[in-house]
Amino acid sequence: MADLTSKSLILIAISFFINSSSAATVTPQSSIEFIRTSCSTTTYPRLCYTSLSIHSRTIHTSPKLIANAALNVTLSSAKSTSTMMSKLSQSHGLKPKEVSAMKDCVEELSDAVYELRESIDEMDHVKRSDFEVMISDVRTWVSAAMTDESTCSDGFAGNAMNGNLKRAVRGRIMNIAQLTSNALALVNNYALLDG
Ligand SMILES: *[C@@H]1O[C@H](CO)[C@@H](O)[C@H](O)[C@H]1NC(C)=O
């Protein structure tokens, strides 16, 4: 009886070991570690890590998925900022110059959103043979988004702008620009590993 119990305990232990070792290919820890390591190659590693570690379940340890997730995060940040700016541009008490800079920004951000969408699309539909073309297109779209973001920020550089408004806008845009830069670095990583 005692012998039987210890045998079944061993069997349970073995099956547990087999199950856990097959599931261990991507543990939450290894994904988190992968995200940390990948982010360390970007220009803004802390922002990279905080924005992506919450998506570890979808990223696993895939260079493609982390690049994709970084583009997703950048896209949603650009979208929400665009919405915020569009509302802000209708508020009372803004000088005409501020209104016009806000409207320009909304337009530039909507271009950036379009460009980020295109790059996500491009990554989704890649065929093996088109890898180089895809990476090059993604780099082009992401760079275009960065240009649009910096044009928006430049519109708020002058002293004619309200200080709080200027800081708020430039802060948000800087955040998107850093997310975009990180996404580009992760796309480049992916290209190096899989290209
Ligand atoms: C990116 O966003 C799309 C659309 O919301 C989603 O289907 C996909 O799983 C996301 N990819 C990653 C890696 O998070």
XYZ file of N, CA and C and ligand atoms in Angstrom:
599
model
N 0.838 -1.214 0.000
C 0.000 0.000 0.000
C 0.861 1.248 0.000
N 1.818 1.240 0.946
C 2.734 2.377 1.014
C 3.557 2.467 -0.271
N 3.896 1.263 -0.763
C 4.671 1.195 -1.995
C 3.881 1.783 -3.169
N 2.599 1.421 -3.239
C 1.735 1.905 -4.304
C 1.629 3.429 -4.261
N 1.496 3.947 -3.057
C 1.358 5.393 -2.908
C 2.605 6.118 -3.398
N 3.752 5.578 -3.025
C 4.963 6.286 -3.449
C 5.171 6.161 -4.959
N 4.726 5.000 -5.528
C 4.823 4.868 -6.995
C 3.938 5.902 -7.691
N 2.706 6.043 -7.173
C 1.830 7.003 -7.855
C 2.301 8.436 -7.635
N 2.924 8.640 -6.482
C 3.500 9.986 -6.255
C 4.591 10.284 -7.268
N 5.404 9.247 -7.524
C 6.472 9.427 -8.516
C 5.881 9.700 -9.893
N 4.819 8.944 -10.235
C 4.171 9.159 -11.532
C 3.618 10.584 -11.644
N 2.995 11.021 -10.564
C 2.451 12.383 -10.556
C 3.589 13.389 -10.722
N 4.666 13.114 -9.991
C 5.804 14.026 -10.067
C 6.378 14.066 -11.480
N 6.464 12.860 -12.099
C 7.020 12.807 -13.464
C 6.115 13.543 -14.450
N 4.791 13.283 -14.332
C 3.905 13.934 -15.299
C 3.883 15.445 -15.083
N 4.017 15.838 -13.827
C 4.088 17.271 -13.537
C 5.336 17.869 -14.181
N 6.432 17.121 -14.034
C 7.698 17.589 -14.593
C 7.610 17.727 -16.117
N 7.016 16.702 -16.759
C 6.894 16.743 -18.220
C 6.021 17.923 -18.664
N 4.855 18.049 -17.971
C 3.964 19.160 -18.316
C 4.630 20.516 -18.132
N 5.298 20.651 -16.979
C 5.834 21.977 -16.706
C 7.033 22.266 -17.608
N 7.777 21.214 -18.009
C 8.921 21.499 -18.867
C 8.480 21.859 -20.285
N 7.326 21.292 -20.742
C 6.886 21.697 -22.077
C 6.275 23.105 -22.045
N 5.606 23.410 -20.918
C 5.015 24.743 -20.800
C 6.091 25.796 -20.529
N 7.274 25.318 -20.076
C 8.305 26.255 -19.654
C 9.031 26.931 -20.815
N 8.709 26.524 -22.053
C 9.380 27.173 -23.181
C 9.184 28.683 -23.133
N 7.958 29.121 -22.820
C 7.747 30.549 -22.628
C 7.024 30.781 -21.311
N 7.752 30.907 -20.220
C 7.140 31.266 -18.950
C 6.976 32.777 -18.931
N 6.087 33.270 -18.067
C 5.987 34.727 -17.945
C 7.359 35.352 -17.672
N 8.175 34.668 -16.852
C 9.500 35.210 -16.516
C 10.396 35.310 -17.736
N 10.369 34.287 -18.577
C 11.280 34.348 -19.723
C 10.834 35.417 -20.711
N 9.516 35.636 -20.792
C 9.026 36.712 -21.647
C 9.441 38.077 -21.095
N 9.281 38.242 -19.796
C 9.679 39.490 -19.134
C 11.175 39.741 -19.327
N 11.956 38.673 -19.187
C 13.405 38.788 -19.363
C 13.743 39.164 -20.810
N 13.026 38.542 -21.738
C 13.203 38.845 -23.164
C 12.878 40.313 -23.459
N 11.789 40.799 -22.868
C 11.388 42.195 -23.083
C 12.444 43.138 -22.509
N 12.938 42.804 -21.324
C 13.973 43.632 -20.702
C 15.237 43.692 -21.581
N 15.658 42.527 -22.060
C 16.860 42.459 -22.895
C 16.660 43.211 -24.207
N 15.506 42.998 -24.848
C 15.233 43.677 -26.115
C 15.186 45.190 -25.906
N 14.546 45.610 -24.832
C 14.412 47.039 -24.551
C 15.755 47.703 -24.257
N 16.701 46.909 -23.757
C 18.002 47.494 -23.424
C 18.744 47.963 -24.672
N 18.306 47.522 -25.851
C 18.949 47.964 -27.097
C 18.288 49.228 -27.655
N 17.212 49.699 -27.011
C 16.519 50.881 -27.529
C 17.078 52.148 -26.864
N 16.698 53.304 -27.389
C 17.194 54.561 -26.835
C 16.519 54.922 -25.513
N 15.285 54.469 -25.342
C 14.542 54.782 -24.108
C 14.112 53.480 -23.449
N 15.071 52.752 -22.864
C 14.791 51.396 -22.361
C 13.714 51.341 -21.284
N 13.648 52.352 -20.409
C 12.650 52.282 -19.332
C 11.240 52.458 -19.860
N 11.080 53.427 -20.758
C 9.772 53.619 -21.387
C 9.389 52.362 -22.170
N 10.352 51.805 -22.863
C 10.143 50.576 -23.629
C 9.631 49.476 -22.710
N 10.334 49.283 -21.612
C 9.960 48.199 -20.700
C 8.589 48.434 -20.063
N 8.347 49.650 -19.585
C 7.055 49.886 -18.922
C 5.889 49.797 -19.907
N 6.138 50.184 -21.154
C 5.022 50.147 -22.108
C 4.793 48.738 -22.673
N 5.808 47.874 -22.608
C 5.664 46.560 -23.253
C 5.521 45.383 -22.290
N 6.021 45.536 -21.052
C 5.973 44.387 -20.142
C 4.530 43.969 -19.857
N 3.590 44.916 -19.923
C 2.177 44.562 -19.714
C 1.623 43.706 -20.860
N 2.368 43.624 -21.968
C 1.911 42.799 -23.096
C 2.720 41.512 -23.224
N 3.360 41.098 -22.127
C 4.248 39.923 -22.202
C 3.514 38.668 -22.687
N 2.236 38.552 -22.362
C 1.479 37.376 -22.790
C 1.352 37.269 -24.301
N 1.282 38.401 -24.992
C 1.199 38.325 -26.454
C 2.586 38.338 -27.104
N 3.565 38.898 -26.400
C 4.904 39.029 -26.993
C 5.691 37.716 -26.916
N 5.438 36.933 -25.876
C 6.227 35.711 -25.607
C 7.718 36.058 -25.654
N 8.467 35.380 -26.546
C 9.876 35.754 -26.693
C 10.161 35.961 -28.178
N 9.215 36.583 -28.861
C 9.324 36.724 -30.315
C 9.765 38.136 -30.727
N 10.874 38.230 -31.452
C 11.338 39.533 -31.941
C 10.308 40.207 -32.852
N 9.551 39.404 -33.582
C 8.527 39.978 -34.443
C 7.377 40.548 -33.614
N 6.922 39.763 -32.624
C 5.780 40.204 -31.815
C 6.117 41.408 -30.948
N 7.366 41.513 -30.493
C 7.696 42.676 -29.662
C 7.735 43.934 -30.532
N 8.216 43.810 -31.759
C 8.220 44.958 -32.677
C 6.781 45.368 -32.994
N 5.965 44.349 -33.230
C 4.555 44.571 -33.504
C 3.845 45.236 -32.327
N 4.092 44.742 -31.131
C 3.463 45.307 -29.938
C 3.921 46.750 -29.729
N 5.202 47.025 -30.005
C 5.720 48.388 -29.848
C 5.032 49.336 -30.834
N 4.797 48.863 -32.049
C 4.066 49.685 -33.020
C 2.627 49.891 -32.572
N 2.012 48.835 -32.041
C 0.642 48.944 -31.514
C 0.539 50.005 -30.420
N 1.474 49.940 -29.483
C 1.465 50.875 -28.352
C 1.654 52.310 -28.857
N 2.558 52.481 -29.818
C 2.816 53.802 -30.381
C 1.578 54.329 -31.094
N 0.954 53.438 -31.876
C -0.257 53.820 -32.596
C -1.348 54.269 -31.633
N -1.575 53.517 -30.569
C -2.691 53.907 -29.699
C -2.371 55.190 -28.943
N -1.102 55.408 -28.632
C -0.729 56.665 -27.991
C -0.906 57.849 -28.944
N -0.528 57.676 -30.204
C -0.697 58.742 -31.196
C -2.180 59.042 -31.413
N -2.993 57.975 -31.429
C -4.435 58.172 -31.616
C -5.041 58.953 -30.461
N -4.690 58.588 -29.236
C -5.318 59.267 -28.095
C -4.829 60.713 -27.990
N -3.584 60.950 -28.335
C -3.092 62.337 -28.310
C -3.769 63.178 -29.381
N -3.960 62.582 -30.540
C -4.651 63.280 -31.614
C -6.066 63.684 -31.186
N -6.770 62.778 -30.539
C -8.116 63.058 -30.030
C -8.085 64.171 -28.976
N -7.122 64.052 -28.070
C -6.994 65.054 -27.016
C -6.735 66.447 -27.607
N -5.829 66.511 -28.595
C -5.475 67.799 -29.193
C -6.623 68.390 -29.977
N -7.352 67.504 -30.619
C -8.471 67.976 -31.409
C -9.535 68.606 -30.498
N -9.764 68.019 -29.331
C -10.683 68.604 -28.352
C -10.121 69.918 -27.785
N -8.834 69.871 -27.461
C -8.172 71.031 -26.863
C -8.189 72.235 -27.809
N -8.113 71.966 -29.099
C -8.062 73.062 -30.075
C -9.383 73.823 -30.143
N -10.448 73.191 -29.608
C -11.751 73.860 -29.609
C -12.036 74.592 -28.308
N -11.086 74.552 -27.376
C -11.372 75.203 -26.100
C -11.269 76.720 -26.216
N -11.972 77.391 -25.314
C -12.016 78.852 -25.349
C -10.714 79.445 -24.840
N -10.464 80.651 -25.247
C -9.340 81.386 -24.704
C -8.010 81.122 -25.388
N -8.024 80.322 -26.441
C -6.778 80.092 -27.168
C -6.539 81.233 -28.149
N -5.264 81.609 -28.299
C -4.930 82.602 -29.309
C -5.019 81.956 -30.691
N -5.307 82.778 -31.722
C -5.405 82.219 -33.083
C -4.159 81.410 -33.469
N -3.016 81.891 -33.041
C -1.770 81.201 -33.347
C -1.727 79.802 -32.721
N -2.256 79.729 -31.495
C -2.285 78.438 -30.799
C -3.275 77.493 -31.466
N -4.442 78.044 -31.816
C -5.446 77.218 -32.487
C -4.870 76.642 -33.775
N -4.178 77.491 -34.516
C -3.675 77.007 -35.799
C -2.537 75.982 -35.622
N -1.703 76.178 -34.594
C -0.659 75.181 -34.310
C -1.276 73.850 -33.867
N -2.352 73.940 -33.078
C -3.041 72.718 -32.642
C -3.629 71.977 -33.830
N -4.248 72.746 -34.728
C -4.881 72.103 -35.890
C -3.838 71.443 -36.778
N -2.693 72.122 -36.941
C -1.601 71.511 -37.711
C -1.162 70.204 -37.062
N -1.043 70.246 -35.744
C -0.615 69.054 -35.005
C -1.589 67.893 -35.179
N -2.874 68.200 -35.108
C -3.882 67.152 -35.269
C -3.715 66.497 -36.639
N -3.450 67.336 -37.640
C -3.253 66.805 -38.994
C -1.972 65.958 -39.072
N -0.895 66.482 -38.475
C 0.363 65.731 -38.502
C 0.254 64.418 -37.739
N -0.467 64.463 -36.634
C -0.656 63.225 -35.869
C -1.525 62.231 -36.622
N -2.498 62.729 -37.363
C -3.323 61.771 -38.101
C -2.525 61.167 -39.258
N -1.577 61.930 -39.806
C -0.638 61.331 -40.771
C 0.207 60.264 -40.084
N 0.695 60.576 -38.896
C 1.532 59.619 -38.157
C 0.743 58.342 -37.853
N -0.524 58.518 -37.466
C -1.381 57.360 -37.193
C -1.522 56.500 -38.449
N -1.744 57.157 -39.582
C -1.846 56.440 -40.855
C -0.547 55.673 -41.153
N 0.574 56.348 -40.954
C 1.875 55.733 -41.242
C 2.175 54.546 -40.320
N 1.788 54.684 -39.061
C 1.982 53.574 -38.119
C 1.074 52.393 -38.468
N -0.165 52.698 -38.878
C -1.080 51.641 -39.315
C -0.513 50.892 -40.508
N 0.011 51.656 -41.460
C 0.611 51.034 -42.657
C 1.755 50.115 -42.265
N 2.593 50.566 -41.322
C 3.736 49.729 -40.964
C 3.296 48.458 -40.241
N 2.247 48.551 -39.414
C 1.718 47.360 -38.735
C 1.144 46.384 -39.769
N 0.403 46.944 -40.710
C -0.174 46.163 -41.807
C 0.890 45.434 -42.602
N 1.921 46.177 -42.915
C 3.033 45.658 -43.705
C 3.700 44.471 -42.983
N 3.868 44.608 -41.671
C 4.488 43.515 -40.914
C 3.596 42.286 -40.847
N 2.280 42.513 -40.853
C 1.335 41.398 -40.769
C 1.301 40.565 -42.041
N 1.550 41.209 -43.158
C 1.318 40.519 -44.432
C 2.591 40.151 -45.162
N 3.677 40.040 -44.405
C 4.948 39.768 -45.068
C 5.038 38.315 -45.543
N 5.550 38.174 -46.738
C 5.920 36.846 -47.221
C 7.425 36.740 -47.050
N 7.882 35.551 -46.853
C 9.297 35.315 -46.594
C 10.198 36.030 -47.619
N 9.819 35.936 -48.879
C 10.668 36.478 -49.949
C 10.712 38.007 -49.939
N 9.690 38.610 -49.337
C 9.601 40.076 -49.352
C 10.138 40.706 -48.067
N 10.869 39.936 -47.301
C 11.274 40.425 -45.987
C 12.015 41.755 -46.046
N 12.987 41.848 -46.934
C 13.786 43.075 -47.057
C 12.912 44.276 -47.417
N 12.014 44.044 -48.365
C 11.108 45.111 -48.802
C 10.220 45.557 -47.643
N 9.706 44.567 -46.920
C 8.837 44.876 -45.786
C 9.580 45.728 -44.759
N 10.776 45.282 -44.369
C 11.532 46.017 -43.360
C 11.814 47.438 -43.835
N 12.177 47.557 -45.083
C 12.481 48.876 -45.613
C 11.238 49.775 -45.638
N 10.088 49.201 -46.002
C 8.826 49.966 -45.974
C 8.475 50.381 -44.545
N 8.612 49.450 -43.622
C 8.281 49.757 -42.229
C 9.169 50.889 -41.725
N 10.474 50.810 -42.036
C 11.389 51.881 -41.623
C 10.966 53.218 -42.209
N 10.539 53.197 -43.472
C 10.101 54.431 -44.131
C 8.866 55.010 -43.451
N 7.875 54.150 -43.180
C 6.649 54.623 -42.524
C 6.949 55.175 -41.141
N 7.763 54.440 -40.399
C 8.053 54.867 -39.027
C 8.843 56.178 -39.023
N 9.779 56.320 -39.957
C 10.532 57.586 -40.047
C 9.617 58.741 -40.420
N 8.676 58.478 -41.314
C 7.714 59.520 -41.696
C 6.892 59.944 -40.480
N 6.515 58.965 -39.673
C 5.753 59.282 -38.455
C 6.596 60.156 -37.529
N 7.876 59.855 -37.416
C 8.750 60.651 -36.556
C 8.883 62.076 -37.066
N 8.955 62.236 -38.377
C 9.019 63.579 -38.961
C 7.752 64.366 -38.631
N 6.606 63.728 -38.796
C 5.339 64.398 -38.488
C 5.270 64.809 -37.022
N 5.748 63.930 -36.148
C 5.720 64.246 -34.721
C 6.607 65.450 -34.420
N 7.774 65.490 -35.056
C 8.665 66.604 -34.737
C 8.179 67.915 -35.358
N 7.497 67.826 -36.508
C 6.887 69.028 -37.083
C 5.836 69.594 -36.139
N 5.056 68.705 -35.553
C 4.033 69.129 -34.589
C 4.690 69.832 -33.406
N 5.702 69.205 -32.869
C 6.389 69.776 -31.712
C 7.005 71.136 -32.050
N 7.589 71.267 -33.220
C 8.198 72.535 -33.654
C 7.175 73.668 -33.694
N 5.942 73.336 -34.065
C 4.884 74.333 -34.117
C 4.620 74.964 -32.757
N 5.073 74.282 -31.698
C 4.856 74.802 -30.350
C 6.135 75.319 -29.707
N 7.127 75.580 -30.533
C 8.418 75.978 -29.972
C 8.456 77.457 -29.610
N 7.683 78.287 -30.322
C 7.800 79.733 -30.174
C 7.368 80.258 -28.812
N 7.807 81.480 -28.485
C 7.436 82.099 -27.218
C 6.015 82.640 -27.217
N 5.428 82.707 -28.410
C 4.074 83.240 -28.511
C 3.035 82.307 -27.883
N 3.448 81.070 -27.586
C 2.488 80.090 -27.082
C 2.358 80.166 -25.566
N 1.165 79.851 -25.100
C 0.932 79.721 -23.663
C 1.834 78.620 -23.093
N 2.508 78.937 -22.003
C 3.495 78.021 -21.433
C 2.959 76.644 -21.070
N 1.789 76.626 -20.411
C 1.214 75.336 -19.999
C 0.810 74.491 -21.195
N 0.211 75.154 -22.157
C -0.229 74.463 -23.370
C 0.974 73.862 -24.087
N 2.003 74.708 -24.195
C 3.236 74.301 -24.861
C 3.847 73.070 -24.189
N 3.942 73.131 -22.857
C 4.526 72.009 -22.122
C 3.679 70.745 -22.288
N 2.346 70.917 -22.207
C 1.458 69.756 -22.323
C 1.612 69.090 -23.686
N 1.567 69.917 -24.735
C 1.648 69.368 -26.086
C 3.015 68.740 -26.344
N 4.054 69.496 -26.024
C 5.394 68.982 -26.307
C 5.714 67.734 -25.485
N 5.160 67.671 -24.261
C 5.346 66.470 -23.429
C 4.721 65.232 -24.061
N 3.475 65.398 -24.518
C 2.782 64.265 -25.148
C 3.493 63.832 -26.419
N 3.894 64.820 -27.212
C 4.544 64.491 -28.484
C 5.899 63.830 -28.246
N 6.610 64.309 -27.227
C 7.900 63.706 -26.912
C 7.707 62.237 -26.538
N 6.662 61.956 -25.773
C 6.366 60.572 -25.398
C 6.123 59.700 -26.647
N 5.317 60.214 -27.576
C 5.049 59.438 -28.796
C 6.323 59.266 -29.616
N 7.125 60.340 -29.685
C 8.359 60.267 -30.472
C 9.319 59.224 -29.885
N 9.362 59.151 -28.545
C 10.244 58.157 -27.919
C 9.715 56.739 -28.147
N 8.388 56.578 -28.065
C 7.794 55.270 -28.357
C 8.083 54.861 -29.804
N 8.005 55.856 -30.713
C 8.246 55.568 -32.131
C 9.696 55.163 -32.356
N 10.600 55.897 -31.717
C 12.015 55.575 -31.837
C 12.302 54.163 -31.318
N 11.698 53.808 -30.199
C 11.866 52.452 -29.662
C 11.312 51.402 -30.619
N 10.143 51.688 -31.178
C 9.536 50.733 -32.106
C 10.452 50.503 -33.304
N 11.040 51.579 -33.783
C 11.960 51.454 -34.923
C 13.174 50.595 -34.557
N 13.705 50.801 -33.363
C 14.846 49.988 -32.912
C 14.457 48.507 -32.842
N 13.238 48.226 -32.392
C 12.805 46.831 -32.271
C 12.529 46.215 -33.642
N 12.056 47.046 -34.584
C 11.907 46.572 -35.966
C 13.292 46.238 -36.536
N 14.247 47.089 -36.264
C 15.623 46.851 -36.734
C 16.230 45.589 -36.102
N 15.965 45.375 -34.824
C 16.393 44.125 -34.161
C 15.842 42.905 -34.874
N 14.545 42.973 -35.131
C 13.850 41.879 -35.794
C 14.471 41.614 -37.163
N 14.787 42.691 -37.864
C 15.400 42.557 -39.201
C 16.761 41.880 -39.099
N 17.525 42.249 -38.086
C 18.853 41.650 -37.908
C 18.764 40.160 -37.602
N 17.764 39.796 -36.779
C 17.664 38.404 -36.335
C 17.063 37.499 -37.387
N 16.044 38.032 -38.098
C 15.284 37.168 -39.001
C 15.564 37.426 -40.472
N 16.310 38.465 -40.762
C 16.484 38.844 -42.165
C 17.478 37.970 -42.892
C -1.541 44.543 -32.246
O -2.866 45.008 -32.380
C -3.707 44.162 -33.133
C -5.033 44.890 -33.340
O -5.530 45.404 -32.146
C -3.857 42.837 -32.405
O -4.684 41.968 -33.122
C -2.483 42.198 -32.233
O -2.578 41.020 -31.478
C -1.534 43.173 -31.548
N -0.198 42.579 -31.596
C 0.592 42.478 -30.526
C 1.883 41.771 -30.718
O 0.305 42.946 -29.448
